[in-house]
Amino acid sequence: ITTLRDLAFRRSGLRSIVLPDSITYLGDAVFGDCLQLESITLSNSLTALGDHTFAGSSLRSIVIPDSITSIEFGVFMNCKQLESVTLSNSITTLGNSSFRGSGLRSIVLPDSITSLGKEVFRDCKQLDSVTLSNSITTLEHHIFSGSGLRSIVLPDSITSLGSFVFYQCKQLESI
């Protein structure tokens, strides 16, 4: 098996899965709404994650392998239990809403990340710490809206802030 197509395990009762290294692609929402799924080990050959791959699942943590360069639209959207994500140094892009509404508490964005989409961390109520990549030049619309950020350091590379970047960040005390 090299591919798991769209919705293959959606809303299943999976609790844990180890993907063999033969898997290179995960389709859209393949593990979406898997309310019991707490643990997954991704294939080291995986090159792409479809939109909403894990959206609404109960993953607690995940390590993204070096073979992945982009986290697409809504991949971890509404993963309320997701507290920890380890991003590899090969990730260049976090797509729109990739972590929106997740349970992330903190995240370090490696300097390989050059592009952040809109609403990436929107409504991440538990998120209080973000270390931004020194390669990012723009913070897009609503990227942190409604998050639990308390403070953030904007790197010198930032030249543009989109609208509503820190909208309803009621805990935000310093930039």
GROMACS .gro file of C-alpha atoms in nm, residues 5 7-8 13 18 33 58 64 69 77 82 84 95 101 104 123 137 139 141-143 148 150 154 159 161 172-174:
model
   29
    5ARG     CA    1  -0.735   0.774  -0.026
    7LEU     CA    2  -1.190   0.950   0.395
    8ALA     CA    3  -1.042   0.596   0.418
   13GLY     CA    4  -1.267   0.371   1.602
   18VAL     CA    5   0.186   0.302   1.272
   33ASP     CA    6  -1.315   1.287   1.302
   58SER     CA    7  -0.808   1.316   1.916
   64ILE     CA    8   0.618   1.542   1.111
   69THR     CA    9   0.749   2.002   0.311
   77MET     CA   10  -0.816   2.176   1.237
   82LEU     CA   11  -0.338   1.811   2.010
   84SER     CA   12   0.245   1.902   2.077
   95GLY     CA   13  -0.140   2.630   0.486
  101GLY     CA   14  -0.904   2.539   1.677
  104LEU     CA   15  -0.170   2.341   2.081
  123ASP     CA   16  -0.909   2.990   1.788
  137THR     CA   17   0.788   3.817   0.609
  139LEU     CA   18   0.157   3.739   0.906
  141HIS     CA   19  -0.524   3.763   0.811
  142HIS     CA   20  -0.661   3.620   1.138
  143ILE     CA   21  -0.347   3.408   1.191
  148GLY     CA   22  -0.454   3.235   2.396
  150ARG     CA   23   0.016   3.606   2.605
  154LEU     CA   24   0.805   3.940   1.594
  159THR     CA   25   0.738   4.343   0.697
  161LEU     CA   26   0.070   4.229   0.915
  172LEU     CA   27  -0.209   3.921   2.475
  173GLU     CA   28  -0.002   4.150   2.695
  174SER     CA   29   0.314   4.222   2.498
   0.00000   0.00000   0.00000
